PDB file of C-alpha atoms and ligand atoms in Angstrom:
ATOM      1  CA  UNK A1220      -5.423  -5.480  16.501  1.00 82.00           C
ATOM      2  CA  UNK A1221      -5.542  -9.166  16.409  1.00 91.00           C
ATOM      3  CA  UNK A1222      -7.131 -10.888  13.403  1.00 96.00           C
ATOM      4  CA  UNK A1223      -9.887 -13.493  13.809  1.00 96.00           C
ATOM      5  CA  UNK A1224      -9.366 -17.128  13.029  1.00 96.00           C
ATOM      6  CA  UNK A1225     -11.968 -16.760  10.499  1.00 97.00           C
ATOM      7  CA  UNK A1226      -9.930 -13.667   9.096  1.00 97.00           C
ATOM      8  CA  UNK A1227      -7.274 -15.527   8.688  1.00 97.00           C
ATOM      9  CA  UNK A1228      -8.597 -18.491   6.794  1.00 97.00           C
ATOM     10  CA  UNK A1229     -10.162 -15.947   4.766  1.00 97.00           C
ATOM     11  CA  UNK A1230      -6.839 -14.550   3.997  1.00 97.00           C
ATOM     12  CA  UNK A1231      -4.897 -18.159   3.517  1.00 97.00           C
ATOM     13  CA  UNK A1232      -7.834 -18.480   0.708  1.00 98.00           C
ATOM     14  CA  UNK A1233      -8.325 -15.758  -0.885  1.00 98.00           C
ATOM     15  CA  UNK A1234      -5.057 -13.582  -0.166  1.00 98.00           C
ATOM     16  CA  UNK A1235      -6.583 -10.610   1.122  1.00 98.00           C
ATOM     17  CA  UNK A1236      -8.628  -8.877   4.104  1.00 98.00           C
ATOM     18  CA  UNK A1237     -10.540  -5.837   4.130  1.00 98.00           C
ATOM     19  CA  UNK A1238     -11.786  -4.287   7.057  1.00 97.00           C
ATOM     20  CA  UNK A1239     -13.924  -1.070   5.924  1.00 97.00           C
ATOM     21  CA  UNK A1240     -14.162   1.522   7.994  1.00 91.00           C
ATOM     22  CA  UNK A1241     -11.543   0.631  10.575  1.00 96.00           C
ATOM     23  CA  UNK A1242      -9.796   4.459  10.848  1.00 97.00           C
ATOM     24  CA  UNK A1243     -12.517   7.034  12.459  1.00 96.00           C
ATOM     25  CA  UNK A1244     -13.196   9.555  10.193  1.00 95.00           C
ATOM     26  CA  UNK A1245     -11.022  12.274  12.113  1.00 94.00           C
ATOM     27  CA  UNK A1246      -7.617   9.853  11.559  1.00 97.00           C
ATOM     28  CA  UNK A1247      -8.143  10.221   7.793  1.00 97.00           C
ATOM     29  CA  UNK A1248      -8.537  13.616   7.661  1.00 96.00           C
ATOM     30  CA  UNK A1249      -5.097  14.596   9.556  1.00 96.00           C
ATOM     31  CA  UNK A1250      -3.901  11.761   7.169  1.00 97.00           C
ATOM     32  CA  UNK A1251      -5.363  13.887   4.214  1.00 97.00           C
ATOM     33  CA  UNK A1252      -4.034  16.875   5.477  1.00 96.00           C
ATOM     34  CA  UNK A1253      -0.884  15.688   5.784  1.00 97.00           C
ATOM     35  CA  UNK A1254      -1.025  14.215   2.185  1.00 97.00           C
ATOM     36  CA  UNK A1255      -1.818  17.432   1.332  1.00 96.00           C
ATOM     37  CA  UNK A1256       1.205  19.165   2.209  1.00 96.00           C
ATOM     38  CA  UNK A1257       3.532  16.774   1.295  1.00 97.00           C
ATOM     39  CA  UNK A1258       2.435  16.416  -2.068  1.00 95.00           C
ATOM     40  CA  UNK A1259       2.794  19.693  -2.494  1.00 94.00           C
ATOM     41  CA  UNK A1260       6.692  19.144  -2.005  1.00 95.00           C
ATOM     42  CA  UNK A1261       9.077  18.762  -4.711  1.00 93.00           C
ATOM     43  CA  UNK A1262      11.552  15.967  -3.402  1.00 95.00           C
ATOM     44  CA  UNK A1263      13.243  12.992  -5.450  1.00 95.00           C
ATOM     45  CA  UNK A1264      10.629  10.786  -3.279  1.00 96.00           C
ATOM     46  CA  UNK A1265       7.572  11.826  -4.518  1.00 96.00           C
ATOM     47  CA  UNK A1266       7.170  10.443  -8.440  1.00 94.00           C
ATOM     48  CA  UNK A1267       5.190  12.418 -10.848  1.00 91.00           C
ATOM     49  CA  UNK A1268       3.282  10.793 -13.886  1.00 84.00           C
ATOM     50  CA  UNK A1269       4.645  11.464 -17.158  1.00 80.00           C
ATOM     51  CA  UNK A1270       1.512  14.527 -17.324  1.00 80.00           C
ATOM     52  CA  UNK A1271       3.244  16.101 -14.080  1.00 85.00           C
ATOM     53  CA  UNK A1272       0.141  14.637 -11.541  1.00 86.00           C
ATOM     54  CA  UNK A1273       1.765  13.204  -8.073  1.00 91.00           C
ATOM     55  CA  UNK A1274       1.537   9.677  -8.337  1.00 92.00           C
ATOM     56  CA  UNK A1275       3.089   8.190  -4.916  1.00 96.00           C
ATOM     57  CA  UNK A1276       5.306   9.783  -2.135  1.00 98.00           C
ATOM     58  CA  UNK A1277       7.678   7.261  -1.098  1.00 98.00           C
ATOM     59  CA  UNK A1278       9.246   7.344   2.456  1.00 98.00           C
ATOM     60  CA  UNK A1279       6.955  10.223   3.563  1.00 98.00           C
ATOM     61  CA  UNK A1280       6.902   8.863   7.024  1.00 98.00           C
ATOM     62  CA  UNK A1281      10.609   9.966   7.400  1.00 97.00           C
ATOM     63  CA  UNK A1282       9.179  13.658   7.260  1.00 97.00           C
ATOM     64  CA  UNK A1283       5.912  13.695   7.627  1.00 97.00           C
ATOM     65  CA  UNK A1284       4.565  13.053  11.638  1.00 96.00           C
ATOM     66  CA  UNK A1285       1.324  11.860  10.715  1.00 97.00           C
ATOM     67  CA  UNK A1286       3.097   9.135   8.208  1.00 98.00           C
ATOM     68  CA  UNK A1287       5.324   8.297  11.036  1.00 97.00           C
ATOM     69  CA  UNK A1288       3.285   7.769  13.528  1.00 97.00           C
ATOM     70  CA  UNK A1289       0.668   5.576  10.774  1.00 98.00           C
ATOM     71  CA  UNK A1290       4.091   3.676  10.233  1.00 98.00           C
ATOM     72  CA  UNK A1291       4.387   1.785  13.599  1.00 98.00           C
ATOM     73  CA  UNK A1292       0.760   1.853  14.112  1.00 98.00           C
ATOM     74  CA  UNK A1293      -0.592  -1.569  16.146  1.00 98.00           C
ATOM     75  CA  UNK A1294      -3.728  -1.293  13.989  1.00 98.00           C
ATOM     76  CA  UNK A1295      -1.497  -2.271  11.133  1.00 98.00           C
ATOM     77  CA  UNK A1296       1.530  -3.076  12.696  1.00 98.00           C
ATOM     78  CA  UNK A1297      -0.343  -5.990  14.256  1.00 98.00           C
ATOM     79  CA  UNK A1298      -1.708  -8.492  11.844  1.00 98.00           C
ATOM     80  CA  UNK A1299       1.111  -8.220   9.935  1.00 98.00           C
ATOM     81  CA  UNK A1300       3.118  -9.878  12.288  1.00 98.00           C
ATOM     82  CA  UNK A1301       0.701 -12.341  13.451  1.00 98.00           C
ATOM     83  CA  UNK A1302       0.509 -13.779   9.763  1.00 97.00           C
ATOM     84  CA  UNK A1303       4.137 -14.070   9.939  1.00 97.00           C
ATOM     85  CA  UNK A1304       4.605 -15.165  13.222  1.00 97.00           C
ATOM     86  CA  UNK A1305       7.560 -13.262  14.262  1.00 98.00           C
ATOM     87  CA  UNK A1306       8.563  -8.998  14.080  1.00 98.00           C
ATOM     88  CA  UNK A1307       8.697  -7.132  11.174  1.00 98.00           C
ATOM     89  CA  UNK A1308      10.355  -5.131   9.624  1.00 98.00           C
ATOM     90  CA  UNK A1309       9.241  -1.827   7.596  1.00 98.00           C
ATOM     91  CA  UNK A1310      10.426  -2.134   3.084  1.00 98.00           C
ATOM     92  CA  UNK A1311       8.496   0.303   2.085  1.00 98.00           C
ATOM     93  CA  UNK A1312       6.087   3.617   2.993  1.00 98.00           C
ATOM     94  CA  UNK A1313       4.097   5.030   0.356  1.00 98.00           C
ATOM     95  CA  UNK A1314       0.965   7.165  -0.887  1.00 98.00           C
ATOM     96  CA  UNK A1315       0.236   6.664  -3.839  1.00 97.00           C
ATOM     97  CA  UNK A1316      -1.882   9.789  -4.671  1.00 95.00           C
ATOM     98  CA  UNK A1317      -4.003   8.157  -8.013  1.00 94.00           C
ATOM     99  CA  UNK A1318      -5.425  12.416  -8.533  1.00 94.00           C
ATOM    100  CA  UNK A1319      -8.212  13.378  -9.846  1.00 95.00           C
ATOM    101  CA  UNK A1320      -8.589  13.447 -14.065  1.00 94.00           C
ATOM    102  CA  UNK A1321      -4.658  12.521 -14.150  1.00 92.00           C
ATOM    103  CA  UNK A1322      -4.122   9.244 -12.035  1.00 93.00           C
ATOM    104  CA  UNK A1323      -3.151   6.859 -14.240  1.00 92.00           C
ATOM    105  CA  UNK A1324      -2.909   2.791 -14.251  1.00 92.00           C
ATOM    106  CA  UNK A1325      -0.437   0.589 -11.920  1.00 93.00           C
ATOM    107  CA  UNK A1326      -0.424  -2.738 -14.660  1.00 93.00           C
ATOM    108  CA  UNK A1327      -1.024  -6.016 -13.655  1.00 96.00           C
ATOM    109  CA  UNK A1328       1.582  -7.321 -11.470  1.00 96.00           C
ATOM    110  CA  UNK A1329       2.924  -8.974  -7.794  1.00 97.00           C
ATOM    111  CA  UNK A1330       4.484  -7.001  -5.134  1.00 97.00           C
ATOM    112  CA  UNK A1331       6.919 -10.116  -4.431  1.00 97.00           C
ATOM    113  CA  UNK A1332       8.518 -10.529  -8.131  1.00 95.00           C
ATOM    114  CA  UNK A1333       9.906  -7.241  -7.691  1.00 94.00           C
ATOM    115  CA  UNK A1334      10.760  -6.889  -4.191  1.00 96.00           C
ATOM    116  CA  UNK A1335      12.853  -9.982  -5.317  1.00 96.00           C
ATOM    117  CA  UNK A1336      14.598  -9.113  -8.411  1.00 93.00           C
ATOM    118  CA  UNK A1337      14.956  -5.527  -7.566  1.00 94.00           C
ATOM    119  CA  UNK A1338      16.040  -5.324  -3.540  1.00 96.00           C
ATOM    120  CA  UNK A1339      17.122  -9.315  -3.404  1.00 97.00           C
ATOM    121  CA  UNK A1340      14.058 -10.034  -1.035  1.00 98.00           C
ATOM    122  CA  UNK A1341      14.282 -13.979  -0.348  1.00 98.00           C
ATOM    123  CA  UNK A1342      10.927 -15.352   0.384  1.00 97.00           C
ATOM    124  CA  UNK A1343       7.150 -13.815   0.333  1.00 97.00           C
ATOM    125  CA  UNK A1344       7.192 -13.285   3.405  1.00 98.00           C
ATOM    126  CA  UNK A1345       6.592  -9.307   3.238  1.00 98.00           C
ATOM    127  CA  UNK A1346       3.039  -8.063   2.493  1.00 98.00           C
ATOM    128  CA  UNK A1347       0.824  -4.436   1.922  1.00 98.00           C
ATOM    129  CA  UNK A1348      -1.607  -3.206   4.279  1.00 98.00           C
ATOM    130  CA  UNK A1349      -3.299   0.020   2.847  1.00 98.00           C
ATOM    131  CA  UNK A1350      -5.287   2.992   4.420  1.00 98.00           C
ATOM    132  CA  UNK A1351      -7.933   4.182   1.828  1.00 98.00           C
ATOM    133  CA  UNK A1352      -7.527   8.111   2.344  1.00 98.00           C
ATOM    134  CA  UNK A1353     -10.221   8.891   0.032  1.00 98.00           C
ATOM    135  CA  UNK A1354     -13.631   6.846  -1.095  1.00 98.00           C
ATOM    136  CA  UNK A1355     -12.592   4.055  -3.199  1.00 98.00           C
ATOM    137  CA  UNK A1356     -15.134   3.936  -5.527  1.00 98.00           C
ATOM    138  CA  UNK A1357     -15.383   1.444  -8.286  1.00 98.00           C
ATOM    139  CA  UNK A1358     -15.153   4.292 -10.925  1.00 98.00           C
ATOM    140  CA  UNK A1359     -12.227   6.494  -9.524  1.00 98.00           C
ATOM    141  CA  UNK A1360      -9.262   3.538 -10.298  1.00 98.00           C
ATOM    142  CA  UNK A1361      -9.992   1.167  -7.012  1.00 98.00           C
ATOM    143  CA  UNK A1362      -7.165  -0.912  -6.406  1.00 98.00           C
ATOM    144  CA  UNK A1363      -8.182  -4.605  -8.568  1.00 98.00           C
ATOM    145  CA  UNK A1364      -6.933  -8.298  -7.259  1.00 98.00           C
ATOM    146  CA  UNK A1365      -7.493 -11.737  -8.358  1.00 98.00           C
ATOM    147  CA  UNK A1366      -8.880 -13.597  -5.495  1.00 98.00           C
ATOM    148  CA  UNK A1367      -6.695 -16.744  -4.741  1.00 97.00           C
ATOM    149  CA  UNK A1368      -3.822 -15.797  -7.192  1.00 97.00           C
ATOM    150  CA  UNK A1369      -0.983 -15.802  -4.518  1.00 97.00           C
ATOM    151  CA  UNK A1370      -1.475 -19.616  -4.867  1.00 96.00           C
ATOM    152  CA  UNK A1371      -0.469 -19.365  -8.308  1.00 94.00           C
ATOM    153  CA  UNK A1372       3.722 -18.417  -6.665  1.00 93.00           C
ATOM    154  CA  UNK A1373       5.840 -15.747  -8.388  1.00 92.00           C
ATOM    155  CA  UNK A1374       5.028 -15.934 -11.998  1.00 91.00           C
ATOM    156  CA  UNK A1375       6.956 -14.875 -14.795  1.00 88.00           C
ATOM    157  CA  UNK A1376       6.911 -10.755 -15.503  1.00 87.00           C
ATOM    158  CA  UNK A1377       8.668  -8.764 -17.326  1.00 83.00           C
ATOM    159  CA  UNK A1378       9.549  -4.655 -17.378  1.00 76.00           C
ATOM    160  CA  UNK A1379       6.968  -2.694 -19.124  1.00 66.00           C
ATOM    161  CA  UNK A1380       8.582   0.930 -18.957  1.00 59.00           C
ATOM    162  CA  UNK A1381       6.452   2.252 -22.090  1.00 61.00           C
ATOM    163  CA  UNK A1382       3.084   2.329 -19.843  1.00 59.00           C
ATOM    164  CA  UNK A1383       3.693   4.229 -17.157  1.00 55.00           C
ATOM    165  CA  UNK A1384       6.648   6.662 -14.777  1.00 57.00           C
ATOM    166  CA  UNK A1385       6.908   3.689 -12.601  1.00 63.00           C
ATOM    167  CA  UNK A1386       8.946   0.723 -13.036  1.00 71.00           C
ATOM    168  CA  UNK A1387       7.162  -2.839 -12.110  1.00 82.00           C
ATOM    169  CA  UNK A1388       7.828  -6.061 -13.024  1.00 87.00           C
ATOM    170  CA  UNK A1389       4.270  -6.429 -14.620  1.00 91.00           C
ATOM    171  CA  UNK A1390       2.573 -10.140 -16.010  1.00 93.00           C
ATOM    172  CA  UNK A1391       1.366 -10.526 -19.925  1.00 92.00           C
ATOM    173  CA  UNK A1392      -2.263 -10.405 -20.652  1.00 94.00           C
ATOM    174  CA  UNK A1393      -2.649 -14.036 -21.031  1.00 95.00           C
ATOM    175  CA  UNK A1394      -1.525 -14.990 -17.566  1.00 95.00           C
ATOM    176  CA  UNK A1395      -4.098 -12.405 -16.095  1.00 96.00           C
ATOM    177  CA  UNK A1396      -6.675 -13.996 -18.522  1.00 97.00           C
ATOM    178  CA  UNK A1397      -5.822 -17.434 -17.192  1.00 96.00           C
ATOM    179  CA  UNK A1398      -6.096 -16.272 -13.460  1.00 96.00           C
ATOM    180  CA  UNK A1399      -8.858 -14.498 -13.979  1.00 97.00           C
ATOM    181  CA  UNK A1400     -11.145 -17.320 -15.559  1.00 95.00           C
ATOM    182  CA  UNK A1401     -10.932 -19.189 -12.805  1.00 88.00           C
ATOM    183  CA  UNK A1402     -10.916 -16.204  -9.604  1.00 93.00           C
ATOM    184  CA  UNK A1403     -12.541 -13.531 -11.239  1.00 96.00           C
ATOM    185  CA  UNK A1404     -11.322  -9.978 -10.765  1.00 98.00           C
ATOM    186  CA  UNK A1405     -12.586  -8.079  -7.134  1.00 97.00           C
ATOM    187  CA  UNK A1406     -12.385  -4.449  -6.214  1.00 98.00           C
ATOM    188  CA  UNK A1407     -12.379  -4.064  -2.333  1.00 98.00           C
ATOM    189  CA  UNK A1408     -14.595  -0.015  -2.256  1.00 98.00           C
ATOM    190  CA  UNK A1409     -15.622   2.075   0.499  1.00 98.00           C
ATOM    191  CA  UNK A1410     -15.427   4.666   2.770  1.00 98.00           C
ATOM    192  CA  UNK A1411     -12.043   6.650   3.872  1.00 98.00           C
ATOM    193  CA  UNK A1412     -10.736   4.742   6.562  1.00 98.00           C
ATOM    194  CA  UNK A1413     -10.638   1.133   4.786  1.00 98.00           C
ATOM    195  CA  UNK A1414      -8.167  -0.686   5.781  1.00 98.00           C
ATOM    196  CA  UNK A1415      -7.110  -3.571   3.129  1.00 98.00           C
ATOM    197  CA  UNK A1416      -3.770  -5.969   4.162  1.00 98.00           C
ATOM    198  CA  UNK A1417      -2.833  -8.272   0.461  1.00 98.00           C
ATOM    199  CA  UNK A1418      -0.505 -11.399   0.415  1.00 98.00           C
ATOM    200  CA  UNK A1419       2.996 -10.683  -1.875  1.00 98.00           C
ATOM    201  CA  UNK A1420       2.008 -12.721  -4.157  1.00 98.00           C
ATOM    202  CA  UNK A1421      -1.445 -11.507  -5.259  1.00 98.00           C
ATOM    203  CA  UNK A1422      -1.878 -10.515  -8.824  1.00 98.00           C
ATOM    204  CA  UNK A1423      -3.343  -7.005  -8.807  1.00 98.00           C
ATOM    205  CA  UNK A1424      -3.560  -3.542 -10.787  1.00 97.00           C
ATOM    206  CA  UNK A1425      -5.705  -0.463 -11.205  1.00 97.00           C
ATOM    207  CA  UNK A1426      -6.753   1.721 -13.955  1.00 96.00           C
ATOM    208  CA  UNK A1427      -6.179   5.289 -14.713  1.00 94.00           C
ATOM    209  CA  UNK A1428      -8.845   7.452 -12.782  1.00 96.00           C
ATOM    210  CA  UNK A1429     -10.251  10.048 -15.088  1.00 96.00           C
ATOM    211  CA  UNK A1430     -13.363  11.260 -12.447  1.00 98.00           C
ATOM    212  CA  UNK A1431     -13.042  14.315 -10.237  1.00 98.00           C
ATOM    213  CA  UNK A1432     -12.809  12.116  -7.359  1.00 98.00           C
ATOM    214  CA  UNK A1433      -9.213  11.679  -6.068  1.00 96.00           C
ATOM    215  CA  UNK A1434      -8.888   7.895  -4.726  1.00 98.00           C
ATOM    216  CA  UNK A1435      -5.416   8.088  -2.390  1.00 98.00           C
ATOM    217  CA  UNK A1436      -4.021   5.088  -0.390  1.00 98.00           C
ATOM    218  CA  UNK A1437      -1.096   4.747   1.952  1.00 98.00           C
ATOM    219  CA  UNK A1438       0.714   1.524   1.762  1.00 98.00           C
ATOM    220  CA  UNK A1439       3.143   0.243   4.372  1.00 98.00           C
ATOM    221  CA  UNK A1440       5.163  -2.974   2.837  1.00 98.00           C
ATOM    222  CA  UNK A1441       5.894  -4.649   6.057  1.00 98.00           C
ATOM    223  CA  UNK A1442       8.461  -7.883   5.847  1.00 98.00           C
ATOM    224  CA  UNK A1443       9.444 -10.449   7.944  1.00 98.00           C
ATOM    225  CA  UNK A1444      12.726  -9.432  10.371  1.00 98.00           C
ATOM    226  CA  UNK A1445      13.857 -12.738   9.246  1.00 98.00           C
ATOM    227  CA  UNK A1446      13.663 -11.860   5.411  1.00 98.00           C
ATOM    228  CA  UNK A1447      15.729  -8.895   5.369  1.00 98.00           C
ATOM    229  CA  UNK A1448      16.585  -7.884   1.648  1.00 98.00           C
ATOM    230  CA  UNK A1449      20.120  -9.101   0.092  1.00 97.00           C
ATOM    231  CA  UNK A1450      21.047  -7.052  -2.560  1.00 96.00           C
ATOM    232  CA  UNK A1451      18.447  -3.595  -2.810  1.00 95.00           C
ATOM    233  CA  UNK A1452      19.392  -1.699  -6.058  1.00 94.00           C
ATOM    234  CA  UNK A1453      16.576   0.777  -5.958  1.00 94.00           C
ATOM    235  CA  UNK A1454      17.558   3.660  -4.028  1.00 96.00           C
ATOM    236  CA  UNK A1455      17.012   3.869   0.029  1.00 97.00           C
ATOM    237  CA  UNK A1456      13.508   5.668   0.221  1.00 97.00           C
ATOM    238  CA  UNK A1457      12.083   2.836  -2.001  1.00 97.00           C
ATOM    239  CA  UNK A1458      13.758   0.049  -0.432  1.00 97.00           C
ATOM    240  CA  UNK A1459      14.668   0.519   3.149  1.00 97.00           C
ATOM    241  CA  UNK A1460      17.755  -0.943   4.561  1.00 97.00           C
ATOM    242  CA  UNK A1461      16.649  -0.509   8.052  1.00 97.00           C
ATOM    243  CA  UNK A1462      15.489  -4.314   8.963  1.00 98.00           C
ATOM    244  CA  UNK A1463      15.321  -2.680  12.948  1.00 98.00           C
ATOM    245  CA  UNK A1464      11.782  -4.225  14.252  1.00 98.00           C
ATOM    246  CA  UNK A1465       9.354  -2.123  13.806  1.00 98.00           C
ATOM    247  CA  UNK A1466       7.858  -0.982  17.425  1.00 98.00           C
ATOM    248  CA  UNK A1467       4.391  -0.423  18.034  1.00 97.00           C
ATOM    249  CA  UNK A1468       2.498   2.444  18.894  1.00 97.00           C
ATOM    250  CA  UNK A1469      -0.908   2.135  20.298  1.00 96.00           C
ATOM    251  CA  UNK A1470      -4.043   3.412  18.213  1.00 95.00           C
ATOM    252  CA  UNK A1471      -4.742   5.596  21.013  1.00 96.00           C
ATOM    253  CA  UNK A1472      -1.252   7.640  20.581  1.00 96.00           C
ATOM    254  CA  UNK A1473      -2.586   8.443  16.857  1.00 95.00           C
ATOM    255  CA  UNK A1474      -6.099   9.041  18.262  1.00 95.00           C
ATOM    256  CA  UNK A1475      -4.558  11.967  20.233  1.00 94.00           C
ATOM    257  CA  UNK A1476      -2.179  12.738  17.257  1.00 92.00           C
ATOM    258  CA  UNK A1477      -5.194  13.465  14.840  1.00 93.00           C
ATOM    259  CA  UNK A1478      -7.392  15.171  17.207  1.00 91.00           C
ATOM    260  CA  UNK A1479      -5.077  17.946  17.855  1.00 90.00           C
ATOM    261  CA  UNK A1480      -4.202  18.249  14.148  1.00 88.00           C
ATOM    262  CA  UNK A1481      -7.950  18.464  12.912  1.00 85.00           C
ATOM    263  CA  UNK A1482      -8.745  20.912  16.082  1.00 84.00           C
ATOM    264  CA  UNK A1483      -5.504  23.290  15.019  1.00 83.00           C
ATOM    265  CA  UNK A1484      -7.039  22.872  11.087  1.00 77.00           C
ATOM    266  CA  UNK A1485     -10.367  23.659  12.234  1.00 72.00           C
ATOM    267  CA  UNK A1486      -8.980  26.758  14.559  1.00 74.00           C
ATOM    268  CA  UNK A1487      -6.901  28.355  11.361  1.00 64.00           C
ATOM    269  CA  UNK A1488     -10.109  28.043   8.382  1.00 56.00           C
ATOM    270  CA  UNK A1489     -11.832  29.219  10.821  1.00 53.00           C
TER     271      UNK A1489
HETATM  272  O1  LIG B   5      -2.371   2.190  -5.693  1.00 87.53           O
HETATM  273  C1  LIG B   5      -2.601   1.446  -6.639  1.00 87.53           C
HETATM  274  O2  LIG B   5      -3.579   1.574  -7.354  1.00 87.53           O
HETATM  275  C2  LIG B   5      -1.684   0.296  -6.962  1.00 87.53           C
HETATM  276  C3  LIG B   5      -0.492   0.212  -6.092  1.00 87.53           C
HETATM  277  C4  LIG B   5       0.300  -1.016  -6.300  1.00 87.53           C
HETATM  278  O3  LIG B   5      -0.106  -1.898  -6.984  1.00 87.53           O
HETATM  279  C5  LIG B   5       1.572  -1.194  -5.675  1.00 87.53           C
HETATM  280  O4  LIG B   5       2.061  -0.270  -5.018  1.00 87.53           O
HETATM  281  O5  LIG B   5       2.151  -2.281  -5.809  1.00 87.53           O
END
């Protein structure tokens, strides 16, 4: 999937794209199913908040054939690579699960500050493109960016470990406040099946998600081949060391994928 050239001025301005509704509605679900039973794993990847809720599965993709499959997907694969201009490379596979009643906040922060400091990343030139699995609504913790902030470069942040089970390299309120007066804040909502892609460098967050709705997102951190990481001291399944190009698979291969999961789901509740 090729961006536009109007896409991509919109993404050289403002840092992000989102494309709602660009998985069909039977992708998600094998994607949700999937989610399902891997959440319901205990394994050192998958990160619990301090309450015990899942909060992301990291590296799921290594277990997990609809995760694989999602992680060389063209549909995402794609655009990625045409920002950069060359391969890529995957850092990072995720879901983070933000449940129902329990999810709690991701702070304020940049992706690229702490693929830097923590995995020895050299330049921004690795970025996030998300799958909404569930209805991002604005009241069930949507994912929040500041339009425009990647212009702003890596800014200073610090560890705040007090907050939350997760370790990021988070900004201070008054940076945020700054940003903010001038951007504004924006929470890209809709359907399962969104698809949002957001430059390294953008300032974003969400809060805690206290509604019976569960709001889950897979993330794939795709980097330049060129920009492999240096010095990774996070362990393997949150960094990857494998900077092998990643090699497409065609929407149609996850088409067929999904349709035979759903049909087998449909065949066993019923
Ligand atoms: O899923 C979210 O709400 C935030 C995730 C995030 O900010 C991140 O993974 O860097």
């Amino acid at each position: 999937m090729k961006l536009s050239e109007q896409q991509l001025q919109e993404f050289d301005e403002l840092g992000y794209i989102f494309m709602p509704e660009a998985f069909p509605i039977a992708q998600v679900e094998a994607l949700r199913h999937a989610s399902n039973e891997i959440f319901s794993q205990e394994r050192p990847e998958i990160w619990r908040e301090k309450n015990g809720a899942p909060r992301t599965a990291f590296a799921c993709h290594q277990y997990s054939e609809a995760c694989s499959l999602l992680a060389s997907d063209e549909r995402l694969v794609e655009p990625v690579e045409q920002l950069f201009g060359e391969e890529v490379y995957l850092h990072q596979f995720k879901i983070n699960a933000k449940a129902a009643f329990t999810g709690e906040v991701w702070q304020w922060h940049q992706d690229f500050p702490t693929w830097h400091k923590d995995d020895g990343m050299p330049e921004p030139r690795a970025m996030n493109i998300a799958v909404f699995l569930d209805d991002v609504l604005p009241i069930n913790g949507p994912l929040m960016i500041v339009p425009r902030s990647h212009k702003a470069g890596a800014l200073e942040a610090s560890h705040d470990l007090q907050t939350t089970s997760y370790p990021l390299w988070t900004l201070d309120n008054q940076t945020v406040t700054d940003l903010v007066q001038n951007n504004s804040i924006l929470a890209p909502t809709g359907k399962a099946g969104g698809l949002l892609m957001f430059h390294g460098n953008i300032v974003h967050g969400s809060a805690g998600n206290i509604t019976p709705y569960p709001r889950r997102i897979v993330y794939l951190t795709l980097s330049a081949v060129s920009n492999a990481i240096q010095s990774p001291t996070r362990p393997d399944f949150i960094a990857h060391r494998d900077f092998t190009p990643v090699k497409k698979t065609s929407e149609r291969a996850f088409e067929a994928f999904a349709n035979k999961a759903v049909s087998a789901l449909f065949c066993t509740t019923n």
